[in-house]
mmCIF file of C-alpha atoms and ligand atoms in Angstrom:
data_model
loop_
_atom_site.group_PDB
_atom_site.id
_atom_site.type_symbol
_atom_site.label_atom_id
_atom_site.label_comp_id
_atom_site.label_asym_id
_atom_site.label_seq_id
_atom_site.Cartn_x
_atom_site.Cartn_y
_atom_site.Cartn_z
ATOM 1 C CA UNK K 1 2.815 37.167 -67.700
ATOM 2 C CA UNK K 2 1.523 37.463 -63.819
ATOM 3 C CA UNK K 3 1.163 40.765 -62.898
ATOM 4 C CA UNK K 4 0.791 41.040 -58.561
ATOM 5 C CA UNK K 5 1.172 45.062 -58.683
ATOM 6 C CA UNK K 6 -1.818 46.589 -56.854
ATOM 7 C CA UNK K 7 -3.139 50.267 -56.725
ATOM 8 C CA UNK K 8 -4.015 51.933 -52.925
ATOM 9 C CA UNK K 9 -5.363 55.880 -52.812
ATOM 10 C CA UNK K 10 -3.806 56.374 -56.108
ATOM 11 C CA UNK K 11 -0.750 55.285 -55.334
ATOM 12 C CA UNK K 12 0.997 52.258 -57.579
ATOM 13 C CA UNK K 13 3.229 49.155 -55.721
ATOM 14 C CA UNK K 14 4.984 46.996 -58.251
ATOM 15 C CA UNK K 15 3.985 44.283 -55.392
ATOM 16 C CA UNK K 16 0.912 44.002 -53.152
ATOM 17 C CA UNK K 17 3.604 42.193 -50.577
ATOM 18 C CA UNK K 18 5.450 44.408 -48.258
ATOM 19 C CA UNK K 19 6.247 44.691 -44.584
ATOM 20 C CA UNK K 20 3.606 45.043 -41.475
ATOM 21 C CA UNK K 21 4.578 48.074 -39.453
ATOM 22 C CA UNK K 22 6.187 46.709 -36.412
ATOM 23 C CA UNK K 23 9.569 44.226 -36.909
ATOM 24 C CA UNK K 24 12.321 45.158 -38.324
ATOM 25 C CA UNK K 25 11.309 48.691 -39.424
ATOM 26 C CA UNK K 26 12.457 51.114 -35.931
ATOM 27 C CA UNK K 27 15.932 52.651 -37.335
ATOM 28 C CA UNK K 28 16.710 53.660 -40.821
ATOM 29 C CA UNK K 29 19.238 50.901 -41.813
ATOM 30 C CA UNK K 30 16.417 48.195 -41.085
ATOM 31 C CA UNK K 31 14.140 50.337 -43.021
ATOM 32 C CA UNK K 32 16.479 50.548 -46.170
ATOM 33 C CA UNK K 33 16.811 46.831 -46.085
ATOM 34 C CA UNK K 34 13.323 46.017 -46.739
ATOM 35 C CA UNK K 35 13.524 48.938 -49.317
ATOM 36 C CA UNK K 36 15.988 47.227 -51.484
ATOM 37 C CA UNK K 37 14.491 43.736 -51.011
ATOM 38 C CA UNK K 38 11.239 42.999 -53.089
ATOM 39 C CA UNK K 39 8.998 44.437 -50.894
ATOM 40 C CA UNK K 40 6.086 46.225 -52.663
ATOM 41 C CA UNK K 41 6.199 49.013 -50.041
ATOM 42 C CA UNK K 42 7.959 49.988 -46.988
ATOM 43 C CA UNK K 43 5.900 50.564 -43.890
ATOM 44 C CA UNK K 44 7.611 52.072 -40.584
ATOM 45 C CA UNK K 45 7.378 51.354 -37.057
ATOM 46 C CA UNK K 46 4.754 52.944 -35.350
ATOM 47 C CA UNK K 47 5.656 56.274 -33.660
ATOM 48 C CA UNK K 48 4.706 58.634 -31.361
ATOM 49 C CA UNK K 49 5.404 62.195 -30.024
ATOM 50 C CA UNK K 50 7.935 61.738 -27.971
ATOM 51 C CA UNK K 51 10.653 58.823 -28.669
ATOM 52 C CA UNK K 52 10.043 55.436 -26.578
ATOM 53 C CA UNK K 53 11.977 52.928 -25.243
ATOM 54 C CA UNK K 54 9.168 50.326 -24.776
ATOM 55 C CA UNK K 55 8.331 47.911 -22.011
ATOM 56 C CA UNK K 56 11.259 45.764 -20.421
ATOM 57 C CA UNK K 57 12.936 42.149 -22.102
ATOM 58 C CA UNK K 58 11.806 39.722 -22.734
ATOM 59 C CA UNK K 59 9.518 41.852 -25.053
ATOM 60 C CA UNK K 60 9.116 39.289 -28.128
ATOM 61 C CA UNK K 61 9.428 35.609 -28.560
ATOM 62 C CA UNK K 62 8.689 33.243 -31.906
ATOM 63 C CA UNK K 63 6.686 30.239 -30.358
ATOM 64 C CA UNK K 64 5.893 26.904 -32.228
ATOM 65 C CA UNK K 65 3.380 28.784 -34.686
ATOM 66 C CA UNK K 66 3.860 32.432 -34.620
ATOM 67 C CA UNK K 67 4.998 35.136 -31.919
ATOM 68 C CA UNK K 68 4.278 36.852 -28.836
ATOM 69 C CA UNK K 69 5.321 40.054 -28.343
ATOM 70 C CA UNK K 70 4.478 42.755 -25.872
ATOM 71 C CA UNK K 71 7.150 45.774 -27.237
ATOM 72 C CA UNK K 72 5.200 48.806 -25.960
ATOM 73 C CA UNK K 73 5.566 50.777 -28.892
ATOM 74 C CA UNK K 74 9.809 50.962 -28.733
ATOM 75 C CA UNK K 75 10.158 54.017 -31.781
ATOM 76 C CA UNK K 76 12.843 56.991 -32.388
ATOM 77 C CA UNK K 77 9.123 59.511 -32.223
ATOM 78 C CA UNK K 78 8.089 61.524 -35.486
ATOM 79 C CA UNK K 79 10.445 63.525 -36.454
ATOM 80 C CA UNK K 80 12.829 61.062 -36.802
ATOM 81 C CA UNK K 81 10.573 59.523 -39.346
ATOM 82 C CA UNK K 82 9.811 62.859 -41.089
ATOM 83 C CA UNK K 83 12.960 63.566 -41.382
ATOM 84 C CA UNK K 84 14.263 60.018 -43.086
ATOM 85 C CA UNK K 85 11.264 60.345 -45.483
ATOM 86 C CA UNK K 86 13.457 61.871 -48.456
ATOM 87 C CA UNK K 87 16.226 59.027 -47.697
ATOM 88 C CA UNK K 88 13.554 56.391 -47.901
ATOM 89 C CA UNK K 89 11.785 57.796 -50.706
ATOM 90 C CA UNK K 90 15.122 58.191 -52.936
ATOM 91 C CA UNK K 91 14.856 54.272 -53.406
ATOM 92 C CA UNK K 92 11.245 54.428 -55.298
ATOM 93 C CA UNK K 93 8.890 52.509 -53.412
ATOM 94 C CA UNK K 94 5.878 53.714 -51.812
ATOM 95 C CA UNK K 95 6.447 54.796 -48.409
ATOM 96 C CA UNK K 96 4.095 54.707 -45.460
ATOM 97 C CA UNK K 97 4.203 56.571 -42.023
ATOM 98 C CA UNK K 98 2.733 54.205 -38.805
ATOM 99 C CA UNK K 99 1.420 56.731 -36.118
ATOM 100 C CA UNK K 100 0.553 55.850 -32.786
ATOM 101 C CA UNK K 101 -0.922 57.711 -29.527
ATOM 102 C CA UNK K 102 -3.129 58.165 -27.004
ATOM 103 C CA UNK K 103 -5.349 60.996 -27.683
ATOM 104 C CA UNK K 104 -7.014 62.808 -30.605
ATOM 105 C CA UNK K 105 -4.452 65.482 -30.400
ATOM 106 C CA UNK K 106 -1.445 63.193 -30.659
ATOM 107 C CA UNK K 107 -2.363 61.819 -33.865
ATOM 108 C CA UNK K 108 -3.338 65.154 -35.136
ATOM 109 C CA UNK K 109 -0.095 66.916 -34.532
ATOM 110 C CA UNK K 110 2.186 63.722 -35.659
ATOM 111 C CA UNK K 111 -0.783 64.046 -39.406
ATOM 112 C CA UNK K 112 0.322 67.521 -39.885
ATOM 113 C CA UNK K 113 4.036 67.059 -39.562
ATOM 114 C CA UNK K 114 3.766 64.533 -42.312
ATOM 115 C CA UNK K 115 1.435 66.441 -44.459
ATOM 116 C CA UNK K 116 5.085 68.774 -45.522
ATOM 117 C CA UNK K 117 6.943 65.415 -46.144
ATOM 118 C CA UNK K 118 6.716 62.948 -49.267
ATOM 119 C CA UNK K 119 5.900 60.571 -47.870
ATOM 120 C CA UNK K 120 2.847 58.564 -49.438
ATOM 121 C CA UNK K 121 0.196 56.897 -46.954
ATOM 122 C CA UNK K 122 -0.408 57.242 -43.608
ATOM 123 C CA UNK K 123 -1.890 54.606 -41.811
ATOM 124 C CA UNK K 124 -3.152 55.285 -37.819
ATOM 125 C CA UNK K 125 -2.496 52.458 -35.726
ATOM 126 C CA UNK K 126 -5.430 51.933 -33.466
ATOM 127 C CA UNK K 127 -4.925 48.728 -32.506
ATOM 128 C CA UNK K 128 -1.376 48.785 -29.805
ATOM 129 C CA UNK K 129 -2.268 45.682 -27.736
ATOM 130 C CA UNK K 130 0.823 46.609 -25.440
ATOM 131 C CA UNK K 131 0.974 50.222 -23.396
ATOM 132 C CA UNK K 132 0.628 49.403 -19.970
ATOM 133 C CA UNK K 133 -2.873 50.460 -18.872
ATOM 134 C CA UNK K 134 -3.830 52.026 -22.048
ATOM 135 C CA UNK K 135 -6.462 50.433 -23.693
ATOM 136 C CA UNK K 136 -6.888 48.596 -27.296
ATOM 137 C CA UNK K 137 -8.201 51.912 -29.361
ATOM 138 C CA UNK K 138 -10.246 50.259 -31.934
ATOM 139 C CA UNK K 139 -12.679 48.411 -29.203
ATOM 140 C CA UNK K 140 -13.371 51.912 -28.457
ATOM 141 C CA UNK K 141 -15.845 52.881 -30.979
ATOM 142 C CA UNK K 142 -16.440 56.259 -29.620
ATOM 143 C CA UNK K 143 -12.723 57.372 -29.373
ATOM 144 C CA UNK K 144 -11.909 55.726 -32.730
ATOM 145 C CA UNK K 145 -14.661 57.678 -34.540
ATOM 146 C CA UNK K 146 -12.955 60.591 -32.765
ATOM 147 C CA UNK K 147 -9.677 59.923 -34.192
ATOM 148 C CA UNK K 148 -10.836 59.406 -37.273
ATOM 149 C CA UNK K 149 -12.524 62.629 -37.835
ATOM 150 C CA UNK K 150 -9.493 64.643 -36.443
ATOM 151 C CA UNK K 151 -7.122 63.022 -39.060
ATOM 152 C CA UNK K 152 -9.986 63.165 -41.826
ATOM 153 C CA UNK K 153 -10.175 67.001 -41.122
ATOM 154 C CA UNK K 154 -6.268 67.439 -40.729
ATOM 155 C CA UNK K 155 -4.519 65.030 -43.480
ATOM 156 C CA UNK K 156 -3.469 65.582 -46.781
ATOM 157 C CA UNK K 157 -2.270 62.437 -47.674
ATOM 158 C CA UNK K 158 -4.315 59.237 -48.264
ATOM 159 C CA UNK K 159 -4.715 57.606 -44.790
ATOM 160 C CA UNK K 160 -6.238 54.672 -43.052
ATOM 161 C CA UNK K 161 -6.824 52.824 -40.078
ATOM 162 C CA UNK K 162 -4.774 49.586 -38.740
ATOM 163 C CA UNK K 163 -7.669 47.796 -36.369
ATOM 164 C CA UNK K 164 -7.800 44.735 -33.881
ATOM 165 C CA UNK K 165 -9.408 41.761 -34.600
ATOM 166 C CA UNK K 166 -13.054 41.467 -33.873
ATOM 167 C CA UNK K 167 -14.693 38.172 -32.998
ATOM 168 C CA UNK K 168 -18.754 39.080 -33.235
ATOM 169 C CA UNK K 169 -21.118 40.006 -35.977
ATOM 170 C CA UNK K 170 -22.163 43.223 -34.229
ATOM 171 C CA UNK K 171 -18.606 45.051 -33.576
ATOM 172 C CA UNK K 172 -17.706 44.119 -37.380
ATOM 173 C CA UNK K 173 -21.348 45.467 -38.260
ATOM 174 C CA UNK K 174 -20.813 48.695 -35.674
ATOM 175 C CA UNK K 175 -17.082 49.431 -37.094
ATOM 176 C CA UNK K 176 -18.059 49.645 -40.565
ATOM 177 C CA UNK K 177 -20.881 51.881 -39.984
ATOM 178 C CA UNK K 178 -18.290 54.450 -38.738
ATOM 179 C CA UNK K 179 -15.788 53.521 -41.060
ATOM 180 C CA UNK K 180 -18.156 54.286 -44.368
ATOM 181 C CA UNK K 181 -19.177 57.661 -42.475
ATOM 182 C CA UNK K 182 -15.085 58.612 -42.687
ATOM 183 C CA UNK K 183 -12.735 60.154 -45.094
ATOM 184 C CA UNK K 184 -10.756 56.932 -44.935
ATOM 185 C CA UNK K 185 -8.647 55.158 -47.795
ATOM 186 C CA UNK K 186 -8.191 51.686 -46.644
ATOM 187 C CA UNK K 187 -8.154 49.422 -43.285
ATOM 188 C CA UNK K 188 -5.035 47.375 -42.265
ATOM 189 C CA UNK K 189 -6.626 44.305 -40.852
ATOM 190 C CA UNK K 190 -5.556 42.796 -38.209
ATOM 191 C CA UNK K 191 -2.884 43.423 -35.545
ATOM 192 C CA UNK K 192 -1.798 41.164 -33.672
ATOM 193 C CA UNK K 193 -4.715 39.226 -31.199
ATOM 194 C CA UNK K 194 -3.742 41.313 -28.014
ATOM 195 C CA UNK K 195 -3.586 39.967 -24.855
ATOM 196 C CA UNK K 196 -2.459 36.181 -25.106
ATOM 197 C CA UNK K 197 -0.411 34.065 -23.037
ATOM 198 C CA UNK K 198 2.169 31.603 -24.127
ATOM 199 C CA UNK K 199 3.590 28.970 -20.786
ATOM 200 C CA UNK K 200 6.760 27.147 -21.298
ATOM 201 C CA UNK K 201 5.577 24.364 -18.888
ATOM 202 C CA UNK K 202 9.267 23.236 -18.509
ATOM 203 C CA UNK K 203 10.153 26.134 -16.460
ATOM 204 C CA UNK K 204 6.401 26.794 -15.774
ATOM 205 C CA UNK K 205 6.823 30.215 -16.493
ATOM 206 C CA UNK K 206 5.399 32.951 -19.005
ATOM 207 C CA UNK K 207 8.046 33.855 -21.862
ATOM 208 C CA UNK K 208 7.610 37.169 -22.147
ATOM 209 C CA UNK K 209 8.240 39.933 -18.819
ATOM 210 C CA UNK K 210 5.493 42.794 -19.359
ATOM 211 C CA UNK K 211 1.621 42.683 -18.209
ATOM 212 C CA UNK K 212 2.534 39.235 -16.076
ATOM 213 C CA UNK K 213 3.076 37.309 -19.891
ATOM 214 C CA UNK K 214 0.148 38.568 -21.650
ATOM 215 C CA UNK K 215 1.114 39.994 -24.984
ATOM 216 C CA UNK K 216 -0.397 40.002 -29.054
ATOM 217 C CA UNK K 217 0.002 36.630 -30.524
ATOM 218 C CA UNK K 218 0.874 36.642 -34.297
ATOM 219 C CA UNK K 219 1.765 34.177 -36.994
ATOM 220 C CA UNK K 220 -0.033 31.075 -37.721
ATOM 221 C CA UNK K 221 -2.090 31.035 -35.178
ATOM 222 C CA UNK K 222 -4.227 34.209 -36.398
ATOM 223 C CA UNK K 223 -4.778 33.299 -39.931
ATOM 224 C CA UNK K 224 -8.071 31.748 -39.723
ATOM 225 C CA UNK K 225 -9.519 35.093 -37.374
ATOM 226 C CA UNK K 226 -7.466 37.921 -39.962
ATOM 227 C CA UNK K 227 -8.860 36.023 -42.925
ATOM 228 C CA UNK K 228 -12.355 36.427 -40.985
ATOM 229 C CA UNK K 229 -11.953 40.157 -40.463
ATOM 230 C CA UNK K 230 -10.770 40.590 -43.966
ATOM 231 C CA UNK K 231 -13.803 38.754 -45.364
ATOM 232 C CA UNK K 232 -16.554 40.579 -43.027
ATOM 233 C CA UNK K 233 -14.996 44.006 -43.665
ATOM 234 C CA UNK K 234 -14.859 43.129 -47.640
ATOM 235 C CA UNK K 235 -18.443 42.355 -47.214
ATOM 236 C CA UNK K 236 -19.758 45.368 -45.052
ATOM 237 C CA UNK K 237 -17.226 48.637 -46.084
ATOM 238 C CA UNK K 238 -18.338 50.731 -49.240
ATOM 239 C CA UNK K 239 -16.165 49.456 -52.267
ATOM 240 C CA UNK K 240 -13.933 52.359 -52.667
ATOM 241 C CA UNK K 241 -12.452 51.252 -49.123
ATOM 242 C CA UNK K 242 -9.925 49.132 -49.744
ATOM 243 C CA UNK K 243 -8.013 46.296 -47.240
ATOM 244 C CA UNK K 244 -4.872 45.230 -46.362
ATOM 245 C CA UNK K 245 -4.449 41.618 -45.278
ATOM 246 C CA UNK K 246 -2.254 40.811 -42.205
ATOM 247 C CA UNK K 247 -1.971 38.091 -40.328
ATOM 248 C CA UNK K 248 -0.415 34.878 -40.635
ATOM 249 C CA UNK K 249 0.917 35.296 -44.256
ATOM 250 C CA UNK K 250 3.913 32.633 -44.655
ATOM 251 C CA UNK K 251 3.508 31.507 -48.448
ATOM 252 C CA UNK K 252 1.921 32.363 -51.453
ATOM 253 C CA UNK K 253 -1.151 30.010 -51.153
ATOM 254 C CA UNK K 254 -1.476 32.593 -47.592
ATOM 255 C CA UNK K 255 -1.273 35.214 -49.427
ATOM 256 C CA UNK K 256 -3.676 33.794 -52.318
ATOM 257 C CA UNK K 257 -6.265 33.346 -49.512
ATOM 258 C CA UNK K 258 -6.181 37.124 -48.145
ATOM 259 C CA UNK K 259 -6.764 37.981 -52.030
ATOM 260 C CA UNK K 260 -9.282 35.912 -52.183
ATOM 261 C CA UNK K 261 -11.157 37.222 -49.066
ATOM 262 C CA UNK K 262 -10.999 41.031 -50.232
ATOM 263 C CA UNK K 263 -7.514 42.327 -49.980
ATOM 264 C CA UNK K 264 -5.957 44.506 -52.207
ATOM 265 C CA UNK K 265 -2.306 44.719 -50.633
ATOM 266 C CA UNK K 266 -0.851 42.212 -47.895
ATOM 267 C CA UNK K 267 1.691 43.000 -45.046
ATOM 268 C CA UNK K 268 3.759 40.272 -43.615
ATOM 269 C CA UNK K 269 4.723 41.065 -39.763
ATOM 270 C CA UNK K 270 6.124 37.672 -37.903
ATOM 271 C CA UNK K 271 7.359 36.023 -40.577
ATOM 272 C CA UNK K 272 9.064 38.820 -41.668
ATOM 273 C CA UNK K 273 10.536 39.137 -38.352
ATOM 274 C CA UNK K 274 11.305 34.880 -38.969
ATOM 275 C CA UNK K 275 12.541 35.333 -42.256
ATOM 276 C CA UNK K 276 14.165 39.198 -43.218
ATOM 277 C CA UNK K 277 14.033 40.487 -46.154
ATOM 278 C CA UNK K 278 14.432 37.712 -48.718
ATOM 279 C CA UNK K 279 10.473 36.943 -47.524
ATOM 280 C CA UNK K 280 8.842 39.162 -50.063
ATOM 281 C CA UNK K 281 10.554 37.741 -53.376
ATOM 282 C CA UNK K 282 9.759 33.739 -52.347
ATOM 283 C CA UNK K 283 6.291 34.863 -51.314
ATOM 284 C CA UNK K 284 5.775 37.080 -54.217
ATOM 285 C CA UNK K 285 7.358 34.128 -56.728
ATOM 286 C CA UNK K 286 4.643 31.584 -55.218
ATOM 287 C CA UNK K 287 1.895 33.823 -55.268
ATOM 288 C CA UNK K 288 2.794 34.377 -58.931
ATOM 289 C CA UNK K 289 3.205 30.563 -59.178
ATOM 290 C CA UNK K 290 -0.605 29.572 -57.982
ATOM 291 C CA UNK K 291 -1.850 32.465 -60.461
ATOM 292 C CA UNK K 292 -0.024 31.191 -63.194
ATOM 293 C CA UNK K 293 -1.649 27.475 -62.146
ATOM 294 C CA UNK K 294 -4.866 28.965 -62.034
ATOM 295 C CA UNK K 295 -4.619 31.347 -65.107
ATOM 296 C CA UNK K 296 -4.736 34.249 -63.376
ATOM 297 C CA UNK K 297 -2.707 36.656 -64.739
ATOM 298 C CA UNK K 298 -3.839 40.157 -62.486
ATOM 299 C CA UNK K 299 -5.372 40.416 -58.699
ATOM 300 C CA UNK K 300 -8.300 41.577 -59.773
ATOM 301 C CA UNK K 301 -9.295 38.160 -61.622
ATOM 302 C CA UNK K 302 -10.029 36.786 -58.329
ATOM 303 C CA UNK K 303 -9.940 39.572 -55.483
ATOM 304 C CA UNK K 304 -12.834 39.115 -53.232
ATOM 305 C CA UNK K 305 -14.379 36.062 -55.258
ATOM 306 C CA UNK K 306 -14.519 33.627 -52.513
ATOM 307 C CA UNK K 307 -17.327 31.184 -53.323
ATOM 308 C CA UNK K 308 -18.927 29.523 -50.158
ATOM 309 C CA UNK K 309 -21.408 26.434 -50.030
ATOM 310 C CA UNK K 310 -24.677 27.137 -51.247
HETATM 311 O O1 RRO Z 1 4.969 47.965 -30.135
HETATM 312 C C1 RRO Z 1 4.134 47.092 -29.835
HETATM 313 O O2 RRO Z 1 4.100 46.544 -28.719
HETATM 314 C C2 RRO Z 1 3.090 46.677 -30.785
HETATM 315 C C3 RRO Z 1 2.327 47.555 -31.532
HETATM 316 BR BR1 RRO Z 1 2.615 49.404 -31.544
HETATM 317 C C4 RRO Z 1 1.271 47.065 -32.331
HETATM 318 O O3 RRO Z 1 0.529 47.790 -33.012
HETATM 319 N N1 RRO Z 1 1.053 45.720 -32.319
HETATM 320 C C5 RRO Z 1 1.812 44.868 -31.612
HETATM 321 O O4 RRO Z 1 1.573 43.648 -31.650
HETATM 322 N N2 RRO Z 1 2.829 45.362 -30.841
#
């Protein structure tokens, strides 16, 4: 018998598979439908203080091998979250609060409003590639440290950070220095590559209407560089940190491969979006498919045991 259930902060999913906090997730009917699918988990849309409306449409369009999207952080704001936490939790999955801002004291106040709810994890989105003139968070290592230490001091729930890509040695090296000096559970690794541009040249025009066409890329196109980020943080973070995979996670041999690389639960953002909710049980059947192949029979038989070429 395969056995894909995974263990984060203490907290058991029947499924490492669930949803990435961003499509599909914004009201509470979307969230209850990935609640009753075969998701693992449920994760929620990022939110903030205040309710947002995001940036203008065209705001998100699937391209040949993924999606760009530039959304701008479109949520109903915290309390509408806090407040569906009992609905969401009635249906026995683990639930997980997104929070987004701009400043320390942002994500402090939206931490403490959860701390009274049941809800189970919260993970603090660093890594919005889309407010207009706002900055990437976690290329700040300064303000992310920051963060960190205000929601270390603050939460009472296990929490972690979702981060951007990196691309060099030295800002993998100079993340995980501060990230083994936190209070932190886990990473959520990666969000989507910010700042792309997709042309149609037909119409020789950008496909999406915010920041002139630039916007994050996901999907196929960013499995290679999540797998990367997965593998270097697996490498550098102290054990008890754990990782979620996301990036480019279509089938189960994709989702074999984040295993493989270090993480312990995966979250499935543009193909979800592609797909809905019947995603996590064909993904979670063909992961269970290649173990079976293989003789695996738990995550843990090959987590993190990537060989490379001697
Ligand atoms: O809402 C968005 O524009 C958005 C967010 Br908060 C994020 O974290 N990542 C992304 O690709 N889009």
């Amino acid at each position: 018998m395969v056995d894909i259930s995974a263990n984060l902060s203490g907290i058991h999913f029947d499924s490492c598979i669930m949803n990435a906090s961003g499509p599909l997730d914004t009201t509470l009917d979307e969230l209850v439908d990935i609640a009753i699918s075969a998701a693992g988990g449920v994760v929620m849309k990022s939110c903030t203080i205040e309710a947002r409306e995001g940036n203008p449409s065209p705001r998100y369009m699937d391209i040949e091998w993924g999606s760009i999207n530039s959304m701008g952080l479109p949520n109903l704001g915290y309390k509408y979250y806090n407040e569906i936490v009992p609905k969401l939790k009635s249906y026995g999955k683990p639930l997980i609060a997104s929070i987004a801002g701009v400043a320390s004291e942002e994500y402090k106040k939206i931490v403490e409003a959860f701390n009274s709810s049941n809800v189970d994890i919260l993970e603090i989105n660093l890594s919005c590639p889309n407010v207009v003139g706002k900055p990437q968070i976690g290329y700040d290592f300064e303000m992310s440290e920051e963060i960190m230490n205000v929601v270390g001091d603050v939460s009472e729930k296990p929490w972690g950070v979702k981060l951007p890509p990196y691309f060099d040695f030295i800002h993998f090296e100079e993340m995980a220095t501060i990230l083994n000096n936190t209070k932190i559970s886990f990473i959520v690794s990666i969000n989507s590559i910010g700042n792309a541009l997709f042309i149609d040249w037909n119409s020789e025009k950008v496909v999406i209407k915010p920041k002139g066409g630039f916007g994050g890329l996901g999907g196929k196109y960013i499995k290679p560089t999540a797998l990367a980020n997965v593998r270097k943080f697996h490498e550098l973070l102290n054990k008890k940190i754990k990782i979620v995979g996301v990036g480019g996670i279509y089938t189960g041999i994709d989702a074999f491969e984040f295993i493989l690389s270090g993480a312990t639960l995966l979250q499935l953002g543009t193909s979800f979006s592609q797909e809905g909710p019947p995603i996590f049980e064909r993904i979670s059947k063909e992961l269970c498919q290649i173990m079976g192949k293989k003789g695996y029979t738990t995550l843990d038989d090959f987590r993190g045991k990537l060989k490379v070429i001697e």
